[in-house]
Coordinates of C-alpha atoms and ligand atoms in Angstrom, one line a residue:
M2 CA 13.6 -62.8 65.4
A3 CA 12.6 -62.8 61.9
T4 CA 15.3 -61.6 59.9
E5 CA 14.2 -63.0 56.6
N6 CA 11.4 -62.3 54.5
P7 CA 9.5 -65.3 52.5
L8 CA 8.0 -62.4 50.2
R9 CA 12.1 -61.4 48.7
E10 CA 12.4 -64.6 46.9
G11 CA 9.4 -64.0 45.3
L12 CA 7.5 -66.6 47.1
I13 CA 4.4 -66.6 48.8
S14 CA 5.3 -68.5 51.8
E15 CA 3.9 -70.7 54.2
R16 CA 5.6 -69.4 56.5
Q17 CA 4.4 -67.0 58.7
P18 CA 4.9 -63.9 60.7
E19 CA 5.6 -64.8 63.9
P20 CA 2.8 -63.5 67.2
C21 CA 2.8 -60.1 67.2
T22 CA 0.6 -57.0 68.6
L23 CA 0.6 -54.3 66.4
V24 CA -0.3 -50.8 68.0
I25 CA -2.3 -48.3 65.6
F26 CA -2.0 -44.7 67.4
G27 CA -5.4 -42.4 66.0
A28 CA -7.3 -45.4 65.2
S29 CA -9.9 -43.6 64.9
G30 CA -9.7 -42.1 61.8
D31 CA -9.6 -42.4 58.5
L32 CA -6.3 -44.1 57.6
T33 CA -7.5 -47.6 60.9
K34 CA -10.6 -47.5 58.5
R35 CA -10.1 -47.9 54.7
K36 CA -6.2 -48.9 54.7
L37 CA -4.9 -50.5 57.7
V38 CA -7.3 -52.8 59.2
P39 CA -9.2 -53.8 56.0
A40 CA -5.6 -54.7 55.0
L41 CA -4.5 -56.8 58.5
F42 CA -8.3 -58.9 57.2
T43 CA -7.6 -59.7 54.2
L44 CA -4.1 -60.9 55.3
F45 CA -5.4 -62.6 57.8
T46 CA -7.4 -64.6 55.8
E47 CA -5.1 -65.4 53.5
K48 CA -3.2 -67.2 56.9
L49 CA -0.6 -64.5 56.2
L50 CA -0.9 -63.7 59.9
P51 CA 0.2 -65.4 62.3
E52 CA -2.2 -67.2 64.8
S53 CA -1.2 -65.2 68.0
F54 CA -1.6 -62.0 67.0
A55 CA -3.2 -58.4 68.1
I56 CA -4.0 -55.3 67.0
V57 CA -4.3 -53.2 69.6
G58 CA -6.5 -49.3 68.3
F59 CA -5.1 -46.7 70.5
A60 CA -6.8 -43.1 70.4
R61 CA -8.3 -40.4 73.3
K62 CA -12.0 -41.2 71.8
A63 CA -13.5 -42.7 74.8
M64 CA -14.9 -46.6 72.8
T65 CA -15.4 -49.9 73.7
D66 CA -13.3 -52.9 72.6
D67 CA -16.6 -54.1 71.2
A68 CA -17.6 -50.6 70.1
F69 CA -13.9 -51.0 68.0
R70 CA -14.5 -54.2 66.9
A71 CA -18.4 -53.1 65.3
E72 CA -16.3 -50.2 63.5
M73 CA -13.4 -52.0 61.7
K74 CA -16.1 -55.0 60.7
E75 CA -18.2 -51.9 58.5
A76 CA -14.7 -50.6 57.6
C77 CA -13.9 -54.2 56.5
L78 CA -17.5 -55.0 54.8
K79 CA -16.8 -51.7 52.6
F80 CA -13.2 -51.8 52.1
A81 CA -11.1 -55.0 52.6
R82 CA -10.2 -56.6 49.8
H83 CA -11.7 -59.4 50.6
K84 CA -14.9 -59.5 52.6
P85 CA -15.6 -60.9 56.2
T86 CA -18.2 -63.6 55.9
D87 CA -19.2 -63.6 60.2
A88 CA -17.4 -66.5 61.1
A89 CA -13.7 -65.5 59.9
W90 CA -15.3 -62.2 61.8
A91 CA -15.9 -63.8 64.7
V92 CA -13.0 -65.3 64.6
F93 CA -10.8 -62.0 63.9
A94 CA -12.4 -59.8 66.1
K95 CA -11.0 -61.8 68.6
G96 CA -7.5 -60.2 68.9
L97 CA -9.1 -56.7 68.0
F98 CA -9.0 -54.1 71.1
Y99 CA -9.4 -51.1 72.2
Q100 CA -7.6 -48.3 74.0
A101 CA -8.0 -44.4 74.4
G102 CA -5.6 -42.2 76.2
E103 CA -3.8 -38.9 75.3
Y104 CA -0.6 -39.2 72.7
D105 CA 1.5 -36.7 75.3
T106 CA 0.3 -38.0 79.1
P107 CA 2.3 -40.7 80.5
A108 CA -0.2 -42.1 82.4
S109 CA -1.5 -43.4 79.0
Y110 CA 1.4 -45.3 78.4
S111 CA 1.1 -47.5 81.0
A112 CA -2.1 -48.0 81.3
L113 CA -1.1 -48.8 77.5
E114 CA 1.8 -51.2 78.4
E115 CA -0.1 -52.7 81.6
R116 CA -2.9 -54.0 78.7
L117 CA -0.3 -54.8 76.2
V118 CA 1.1 -57.2 78.5
R119 CA -2.0 -59.0 79.8
I120 CA -3.0 -59.2 75.6
D121 CA 0.2 -60.7 75.6
A122 CA -0.1 -63.9 78.0
E123 CA -4.4 -64.0 76.4
R124 CA -2.9 -63.9 72.8
G125 CA 0.4 -65.9 73.4
V126 CA 2.2 -62.7 71.9
K127 CA 5.2 -63.1 73.8
G128 CA 5.9 -59.7 74.0
N129 CA 6.7 -58.2 70.0
R130 CA 5.1 -55.0 69.3
I131 CA 4.6 -52.3 66.0
F132 CA 3.8 -49.2 66.9
Y133 CA 2.0 -47.6 63.6
L134 CA 1.8 -43.7 63.3
S135 CA -1.2 -42.9 62.2
T136 CA -1.9 -39.2 64.1
P137 CA -1.9 -36.4 62.3
P138 CA 2.1 -36.2 61.2
S139 CA 2.0 -32.7 64.5
N140 CA 1.8 -35.6 67.3
F141 CA 4.7 -38.0 65.9
P142 CA 7.4 -36.3 67.8
I143 CA 5.5 -37.1 71.2
T144 CA 4.4 -40.4 70.2
I145 CA 7.8 -41.6 69.8
A146 CA 9.0 -39.5 73.2
Q147 CA 6.4 -41.2 74.9
L148 CA 6.9 -44.1 73.5
G149 CA 10.5 -44.5 74.5
A150 CA 10.0 -42.8 78.0
A151 CA 7.7 -45.5 79.3
G152 CA 10.6 -48.2 77.7
L153 CA 7.6 -49.4 75.1
V154 CA 10.4 -48.6 72.4
G155 CA 14.5 -47.9 73.2
R156 CA 17.5 -48.1 71.3
V157 CA 19.0 -51.4 72.5
P158 CA 17.3 -54.2 70.7
R159 CA 15.5 -57.2 72.7
P160 CA 17.0 -60.5 72.2
E161 CA 14.4 -61.7 73.6
C162 CA 10.8 -59.6 71.4
F163 CA 11.0 -57.1 68.5
R164 CA 9.5 -53.8 68.5
R165 CA 9.3 -51.7 65.9
V166 CA 7.4 -48.1 64.8
I167 CA 5.4 -47.9 61.2
I168 CA 5.4 -44.2 60.6
E169 CA 3.1 -42.7 58.6
K170 CA 3.6 -39.5 55.6
P171 CA 4.5 -36.9 55.6
F172 CA 7.9 -37.3 57.1
G173 CA 8.6 -33.5 57.8
T174 CA 7.6 -30.2 55.4
D175 CA 10.8 -28.7 54.8
L176 CA 14.2 -30.1 55.3
G177 CA 14.4 -28.8 58.3
T178 CA 11.9 -31.0 60.2
A179 CA 12.7 -34.2 58.4
Q180 CA 15.9 -33.7 60.1
Q181 CA 14.5 -32.8 63.2
L182 CA 12.0 -35.6 63.1
N183 CA 14.6 -38.3 62.8
R184 CA 17.2 -36.7 65.6
D185 CA 13.3 -37.1 67.5
V186 CA 13.1 -40.8 66.8
L187 CA 16.6 -41.6 66.1
A188 CA 16.8 -40.4 70.1
V189 CA 14.3 -43.3 71.0
L190 CA 15.1 -45.9 68.3
D191 CA 18.3 -47.4 66.5
E192 CA 16.7 -46.8 62.7
K193 CA 17.0 -51.1 62.4
S194 CA 13.4 -50.3 64.4
V195 CA 11.9 -47.5 61.8
Y196 CA 9.3 -47.8 58.9
R197 CA 8.5 -44.9 57.7
I198 CA 6.0 -45.3 54.9
D199 CA 5.6 -44.0 51.4
H200 CA 3.3 -46.9 50.0
Y201 CA 3.8 -46.1 46.5
L202 CA 6.9 -48.9 47.3
G203 CA 4.1 -51.2 48.4
K204 CA 2.1 -50.9 44.9
E205 CA 2.7 -54.5 42.8
T206 CA 3.9 -52.7 40.1
V207 CA 6.2 -50.2 41.1
Q208 CA 8.1 -52.8 42.6
N209 CA 7.7 -54.8 39.0
L210 CA 9.9 -51.6 37.9
M211 CA 12.8 -53.3 39.5
V212 CA 12.5 -57.0 38.7
L213 CA 11.8 -55.6 34.4
R214 CA 14.9 -53.6 34.5
F215 CA 16.6 -56.8 36.7
A216 CA 15.2 -59.6 36.1
N217 CA 14.8 -59.5 31.9
G218 CA 19.4 -59.5 30.0
L219 CA 16.9 -57.5 27.4
F220 CA 15.8 -54.4 29.2
E221 CA 19.2 -53.0 31.4
P222 CA 21.7 -52.4 28.5
L223 CA 19.7 -49.4 26.6
W224 CA 18.4 -47.6 29.7
N225 CA 21.2 -45.5 30.3
S226 CA 22.1 -41.8 28.1
R227 CA 23.2 -43.2 25.1
Y228 CA 20.2 -45.1 24.2
V229 CA 17.4 -43.4 26.6
E230 CA 16.2 -39.7 25.1
H231 CA 14.7 -38.3 27.7
V232 CA 11.8 -40.3 30.9
Q233 CA 8.6 -39.3 31.7
I234 CA 7.1 -40.2 34.9
T235 CA 3.7 -38.9 36.1
G236 CA 1.3 -39.1 39.1
A237 CA -2.1 -37.7 37.9
E238 CA -5.4 -37.9 39.8
S239 CA -9.1 -36.9 38.7
I240 CA -9.6 -35.9 42.1
G241 CA -9.5 -32.5 42.8
I242 CA -8.4 -31.8 47.4
E243 CA -11.8 -33.7 47.8
G244 CA -12.5 -31.8 51.0
R245 CA -8.6 -32.0 52.3
G246 CA -8.3 -28.3 51.8
G247 CA -6.6 -27.7 55.6
Y248 CA -4.5 -29.4 54.8
F249 CA -3.7 -29.8 51.3
E250 CA -3.0 -25.4 51.7
Q251 CA -0.3 -26.2 53.9
A252 CA 1.1 -29.7 51.2
G253 CA -0.1 -27.9 47.9
I254 CA 1.2 -31.7 45.4
L255 CA 5.0 -30.9 45.9
R256 CA 5.2 -31.8 49.1
D257 CA 1.8 -34.2 49.0
M258 CA 3.0 -36.6 45.5
V259 CA 6.2 -35.9 44.4
Q260 CA 8.3 -35.7 47.4
N261 CA 7.6 -38.9 48.8
H262 CA 5.9 -40.8 45.8
L263 CA 7.6 -39.7 42.5
F264 CA 10.9 -38.8 43.6
Q265 CA 10.3 -43.1 45.0
V266 CA 9.1 -43.8 41.5
L267 CA 12.2 -41.4 40.1
A268 CA 14.8 -43.4 42.1
I269 CA 14.4 -47.1 41.1
T270 CA 14.1 -46.1 37.9
A271 CA 16.9 -44.5 37.5
M272 CA 19.5 -46.3 40.7
E273 CA 21.9 -48.5 39.7
P274 CA 21.5 -52.2 40.1
P275 CA 21.5 -53.0 44.4
V276 CA 24.3 -55.8 44.9
S277 CA 21.5 -57.1 46.4
M278 CA 18.0 -56.8 47.1
N279 CA 18.0 -56.4 50.8
A280 CA 17.2 -53.7 52.7
D281 CA 20.3 -51.2 52.5
D282 CA 22.2 -52.4 49.6
L283 CA 18.2 -51.3 47.3
R284 CA 18.5 -48.1 49.6
D285 CA 21.8 -47.4 49.6
E286 CA 20.8 -46.8 45.1
K287 CA 18.4 -45.0 46.0
V288 CA 20.1 -42.3 47.7
K289 CA 22.6 -41.8 45.5
V290 CA 19.9 -40.8 43.2
L291 CA 18.5 -38.7 44.9
K292 CA 21.7 -37.4 46.6
A293 CA 23.0 -36.8 42.4
L294 CA 19.9 -34.4 41.6
R295 CA 21.0 -31.3 39.9
P296 CA 20.3 -28.2 42.1
I297 CA 17.9 -26.0 39.9
P298 CA 20.3 -22.9 39.0
D299 CA 19.3 -19.6 41.0
G300 CA 17.1 -17.4 39.1
R301 CA 16.6 -20.1 36.1
F302 CA 13.3 -21.8 37.8
D303 CA 10.7 -21.6 35.7
E304 CA 12.7 -23.0 33.1
F305 CA 12.8 -26.7 35.2
V306 CA 9.4 -25.9 37.8
I307 CA 6.0 -24.7 36.4
R308 CA 3.1 -24.4 39.4
G309 CA -0.7 -24.5 38.4
Q310 CA -4.1 -24.5 40.3
Y311 CA -7.2 -25.8 39.1
R312 CA -10.3 -23.7 37.7
A313 CA -13.6 -25.6 37.4
G314 CA -14.1 -27.8 34.9
T315 CA -15.3 -30.9 33.4
I316 CA -13.7 -34.5 34.7
A317 CA -15.6 -37.2 32.8
G318 CA -19.0 -35.7 33.1
R319 CA -18.8 -34.5 36.8
R320 CA -18.2 -31.2 38.0
Q321 CA -14.9 -30.2 39.8
V322 CA -15.0 -26.3 41.9
D323 CA -12.3 -23.8 41.3
Y324 CA -9.0 -25.1 43.8
Q325 CA -10.6 -20.9 45.0
E326 CA -13.6 -22.2 46.1
E327 CA -12.8 -25.7 48.3
T328 CA -13.8 -26.0 52.3
G329 CA -10.9 -25.1 53.8
V330 CA -9.5 -22.9 51.4
T331 CA -8.4 -19.0 51.9
K332 CA -9.1 -16.4 48.8
G333 CA -6.1 -15.7 46.6
S334 CA -4.4 -19.1 47.9
A335 CA -1.2 -20.3 45.3
R336 CA -1.0 -23.8 46.6
E337 CA 0.0 -25.5 43.9
T338 CA -2.4 -28.0 42.4
Y339 CA -0.6 -28.8 39.7
V340 CA 3.7 -29.0 39.5
A341 CA 5.5 -29.9 36.3
L342 CA 9.6 -30.2 37.1
K343 CA 12.7 -31.2 34.8
L344 CA 15.0 -32.6 36.6
F345 CA 19.5 -33.7 36.0
I346 CA 20.7 -36.9 37.3
D347 CA 24.3 -35.5 37.7
N348 CA 25.5 -39.2 37.5
W349 CA 27.9 -41.5 34.8
R350 CA 24.5 -43.2 34.0
W351 CA 21.9 -41.0 33.2
A352 CA 23.9 -37.1 32.0
G353 CA 22.2 -34.7 30.0
V354 CA 19.1 -36.7 30.1
P355 CA 16.1 -35.3 31.5
F356 CA 13.5 -36.3 33.6
Y357 CA 10.3 -34.2 32.9
L358 CA 7.5 -34.9 36.3
R359 CA 4.4 -34.1 36.7
S360 CA 1.0 -34.9 39.4
A361 CA -1.2 -33.2 39.6
K362 CA -5.4 -33.0 41.0
A363 CA -8.4 -32.7 39.0
M364 CA -6.6 -33.9 35.5
P365 CA -8.8 -35.4 32.8
K366 CA -8.1 -39.3 34.2
K367 CA -5.7 -40.7 37.2
V368 CA -2.8 -42.1 35.7
T369 CA 0.5 -43.1 37.0
E370 CA 3.4 -44.2 34.5
V371 CA 7.0 -44.0 33.7
A372 CA 7.5 -44.0 30.4
L373 CA 11.3 -43.9 28.4
V374 CA 11.8 -42.6 25.4
F375 CA 14.1 -43.3 23.3
R376 CA 17.0 -42.1 21.2
E377 CA 16.0 -42.2 17.0
A378 CA 17.5 -44.9 14.9
P379 CA 21.0 -43.4 14.1
L380 CA 19.8 -42.9 10.1
R381 CA 16.6 -42.8 8.3
L382 CA 16.6 -45.6 5.9
F383 CA 13.0 -45.2 4.3
G384 CA 12.8 -41.9 4.0
K385 CA 11.4 -39.1 5.2
S386 CA 8.2 -39.9 3.1
A387 CA 7.6 -43.6 4.5
S388 CA 8.4 -42.5 8.5
Q389 CA 6.8 -39.4 8.9
N390 CA 4.6 -40.8 10.5
Q391 CA 7.6 -42.5 13.3
L392 CA 7.6 -41.4 16.5
P393 CA 10.2 -42.7 19.2
N394 CA 10.2 -45.2 20.9
V395 CA 8.4 -45.6 24.5
L396 CA 8.5 -48.4 27.4
A397 CA 5.6 -47.3 29.2
I398 CA 5.4 -48.5 33.1
R399 CA 1.9 -48.4 33.5
I400 CA 2.5 -48.7 37.7
Q401 CA -2.1 -47.4 38.2
P402 CA -4.5 -48.2 36.8
D403 CA -4.6 -51.3 33.9
E404 CA -1.1 -51.9 35.7
G405 CA 1.0 -53.2 32.8
V406 CA 4.1 -52.4 29.9
S407 CA 3.5 -51.0 27.0
L408 CA 6.6 -50.9 24.1
R409 CA 5.8 -48.7 21.4
F410 CA 7.6 -49.0 18.4
G411 CA 7.4 -48.2 14.3
A412 CA 5.9 -51.3 12.2
K413 CA 5.6 -51.7 8.1
V414 CA 2.2 -50.7 7.0
P415 CA 1.4 -53.4 4.9
G416 CA 1.4 -53.0 1.4
N417 CA 3.3 -51.2 -1.6
T418 CA 5.0 -48.9 0.5
M419 CA 7.5 -49.0 3.0
D420 CA 4.9 -46.7 4.9
I421 CA 6.0 -47.1 8.8
Q422 CA 2.7 -46.8 11.5
P423 CA 4.3 -46.8 15.2
V424 CA 2.1 -49.7 17.2
N425 CA 2.6 -51.3 20.8
M426 CA 3.6 -55.4 22.9
E427 CA 1.6 -55.3 25.9
F428 CA 1.8 -56.6 28.5
R429 CA -1.4 -56.5 30.9
Y430 CA -1.2 -57.3 34.8
G431 CA -5.2 -58.7 34.2
T432 CA -4.6 -60.6 31.3
S433 CA -1.3 -62.3 32.2
F434 CA -2.1 -63.4 35.8
G435 CA -5.6 -63.3 36.9
N436 CA -5.6 -62.5 39.7
E437 CA -6.2 -59.0 41.8
P438 CA -2.6 -57.9 43.5
P439 CA -2.7 -56.8 47.3
E440 CA -3.2 -53.4 48.4
A441 CA 0.1 -51.7 49.1
Y442 CA -0.4 -52.0 52.6
E443 CA -0.8 -55.9 52.9
R444 CA 2.9 -55.2 51.5
L445 CA 3.5 -53.2 53.8
L446 CA 2.1 -54.8 56.7
L447 CA 3.2 -57.7 56.1
D448 CA 6.9 -56.7 55.3
C449 CA 6.9 -54.7 59.4
W450 CA 5.7 -57.9 60.2
H451 CA 8.4 -59.7 59.3
G452 CA 11.6 -57.5 59.9
D453 CA 12.0 -56.5 56.6
Q454 CA 12.8 -53.0 55.7
A455 CA 13.3 -52.4 51.9
L456 CA 10.0 -51.2 50.8
F457 CA 9.9 -48.2 53.7
T458 CA 12.8 -45.2 53.4
R459 CA 15.7 -44.4 55.5
G460 CA 16.4 -41.5 56.9
D461 CA 18.9 -40.0 55.2
E462 CA 16.7 -40.7 51.9
V463 CA 14.1 -38.7 53.1
E464 CA 15.7 -36.2 53.9
A465 CA 17.9 -36.0 50.1
S466 CA 14.4 -35.3 48.6
W467 CA 13.5 -32.8 51.2
K468 CA 17.1 -30.9 50.3
W469 CA 15.7 -30.8 46.3
I470 CA 11.8 -30.3 47.4
S471 CA 12.6 -27.3 49.8
R472 CA 15.0 -25.2 47.3
V473 CA 12.1 -24.7 45.4
H474 CA 9.8 -24.7 48.0
R475 CA 12.4 -21.4 49.0
A476 CA 12.3 -20.3 45.2
W477 CA 8.4 -20.1 45.1
E478 CA 8.2 -17.8 48.0
A479 CA 10.6 -15.4 47.0
S480 CA 9.5 -15.4 43.7
S481 CA 6.8 -13.0 42.3
A482 CA 5.6 -15.1 39.5
G483 CA 2.5 -16.6 40.8
V484 CA 0.7 -20.1 39.8
H485 CA -0.5 -20.6 36.7
S486 CA -4.3 -21.3 36.3
Y487 CA -5.6 -24.6 34.4
E488 CA -9.2 -25.8 33.3
A489 CA -10.3 -29.0 35.5
G490 CA -10.7 -32.3 33.2
T491 CA -7.7 -30.5 31.0
W492 CA -3.6 -31.6 31.6
G493 CA -2.1 -29.1 32.9
P494 CA -1.2 -24.8 31.6
A495 CA -0.1 -24.1 28.8
E496 CA 3.3 -22.9 30.0
A497 CA 3.8 -27.0 30.9
D498 CA 3.8 -27.9 27.8
R499 CA 6.8 -25.3 26.7
L500 CA 8.7 -26.8 29.3
L501 CA 9.3 -29.8 26.6
F502 CA 8.3 -28.4 23.6
R503 CA 11.8 -25.7 24.3
D504 CA 13.4 -29.2 24.0
G505 CA 11.4 -30.7 21.3
H506 CA 9.0 -32.7 23.4
Q507 CA 5.6 -32.8 24.5
W508 CA 4.1 -34.3 27.6
R509 CA 2.3 -38.0 26.7
R510 CA -0.6 -38.1 26.6
P511 CA -1.5 -41.3 28.5
Ligands
LIG605 P1 -6.8 -38.3 60.9 O1 -6.9 -36.5 60.4 O2 -8.2 -38.8 60.4 O3 -6.3 -38.1 62.3 C1 -6.4 -39.6 63.1 C2 -6.2 -39.6 64.4 O4 -5.6 -38.8 65.1 C3 -7.7 -39.1 64.6 O5 -9.0 -39.6 64.6 C4 -7.5 -38.1 66.1 O6 -8.3 -39.8 67.1 C5 -6.0 -38.6 66.1 N1 -5.7 -37.1 66.1 C6 -4.6 -36.7 67.2 N2 -4.2 -36.3 67.4 C7 -5.1 -35.0 66.7 C8 -5.3 -33.8 65.8 N3 -4.2 -32.5 66.7 N4 -5.9 -33.5 64.9 C9 -7.2 -34.5 64.9 N5 -7.2 -35.6 64.9 C10 -5.7 -36.0 65.7 O7 -6.1 -39.0 59.6 P2 -6.4 -40.4 58.6 O8 -6.0 -41.3 59.6 O9 -6.6 -39.7 57.1 O10 -4.2 -40.0 58.4 C11 -3.4 -40.9 59.1 C12 -1.4 -40.9 58.8 O11 -1.7 -41.0 57.7 C13 -1.2 -38.6 58.5 O12 0.0 -39.0 59.6 C14 -1.4 -38.4 57.0 O13 -0.9 -38.7 56.9 C15 -1.6 -39.8 56.6 N6 -1.8 -40.6 55.4 C16 -3.9 -40.9 55.6 C17 -3.9 -40.7 54.5 C18 -5.6 -41.2 53.9 O14 -5.9 -41.8 53.3 N7 -6.2 -41.3 55.1 C19 -3.2 -41.5 53.0 C20 -1.7 -41.2 53.4 C21 -1.4 -41.2 54.2 P3 -8.5 -38.9 68.7 O15 -8.9 -37.7 68.5 O16 -9.3 -40.4 69.0 O17 -7.6 -38.9 69.1
LIG606 C1 -1.2 -40.2 49.1 C2 -1.9 -38.4 49.1 O1 -1.2 -39.6 49.6 O2 -1.2 -40.2 48.0 C3 -3.2 -38.1 48.0 O3 -1.7 -37.6 49.8 C4 -3.3 -38.4 47.1 O4 -3.1 -36.6 47.9 C5 -2.7 -40.4 47.5 O5 -4.6 -38.8 46.0 C6 -2.4 -41.0 45.8 O6 -2.8 -42.6 46.9 P1 -2.7 -43.3 45.1 O7 -2.6 -44.8 45.7 O8 -4.0 -43.4 44.9 O9 -2.3 -43.3 43.7

């Protein structure tokens, strides 16, 4: 069984993962077409999958293997990084199968098991299996319970093969449901076999945050409250809710983006250096950050949390309708499409340093970044007029798009005066490395195949983040204060600017 992931050493190894069948539950859905199978096909073309592999789509919709293959080919032509040639597709498609069934019916799982045993023999897969739960989350508990009842997975590791389960997001909708789901999962599986997906962890630039911090002697000594004045983390999208009204009305941006993606980025930005890059060492450090998040004091939510909802507007020349007019949205809904938070991490490193997080739909552009804003030099040596344009030093890690890192500092303007202007030192992934980074799902699927959980969230991590987020939801439910409006294509409600102005700061305009 694989215990070491060669990718962890930073080397794309020639070593391939072990033979395995990946079963996707919900294979008739959007994620399978847009992300999962295209990622698997790209891994296949890069020779990162073993020769003996199989991919079995499972869903209720009746479909033959050939119909599934045709649908997946079309999806790969559209979405895969490497477009299929007829020759490559012919080989890949031999490993693709489809099995129709009901998620809550034991007979469907015995039929699946029989099929998997046949595929094992046909493809030489040796009984190794990964089950990927890509259905709506309401289906996760029953699918896991049925997998356990059918003996397809179990708490006791099998000496002869591995069985792993990947669980899509969202993992719960509040602390209580996340705890319940963890109980459901751990009733039939050992934590070592559970892979909770947060696709932000699969992004190259999120992983580079760790490299920047821990593989360079330069940054880490400055990475604390002595030098860092505050931190801003932005996860902005220019799209609206894109037809996902039903889902978004339940979720809102705090659940959709902050509880998972932004909190993971926050944890990696703020964590202590782990003892090693092993899954548990890394996750131990992330959990400590999430547990150290200071709860917002009762009655003072408006000083720490601002929520907004977009009105109609124009984004890069495109007309965006009002959230209230989106399909699936209940008229008068107060569901937030924008949230700004001020957080404190009560630990030795970050005591007193505000972390400002914001995430939103319908912003002027898509941008995800982490920015560390440094304290000023202790003395203004060059006089007031010389430094009037001086801005604080900022280290900005651009997660997407234009992936890279920039460092802003003051430089002397050429001439006979000592005027100072801010300038940027830039690193761009595209120009430095030239090649296209892998898709997050490629990396995550491969890591699971290798048995490496480092880029997957652990049960206690998910619960720690829900604990903080659920307090905000409870406060919103109890509060009469409404949601602020902002015009689509702007950077959010004015109240969110005031959240920072009060502290003498302002949001970056990335
Ligand atoms: P879909 O809504 O497209 O559902 C996937 C499949 O699940 C459906 O085709 C359907 O297949 C099956 N299904 C089972 N039970 C139900 C049910 N009660 N209602 C509707 N469908 C059901 O989901 P996605 O593919 O978009 O997403 C899958 C998972 O991935 C979800 O957990 C989602 O939150 C997560 N995710 C998706 C992203 C995306 O970009 N799509 C992004 C990030 C996460 P059938 O009826 O044939 O059984
Ligand atoms: C998903 C959210 O998890 O992440 C979406 O459900 C959001 O609402 C998406 O658009 C953003 O992901 P990315 O990789 O495009 O930043």
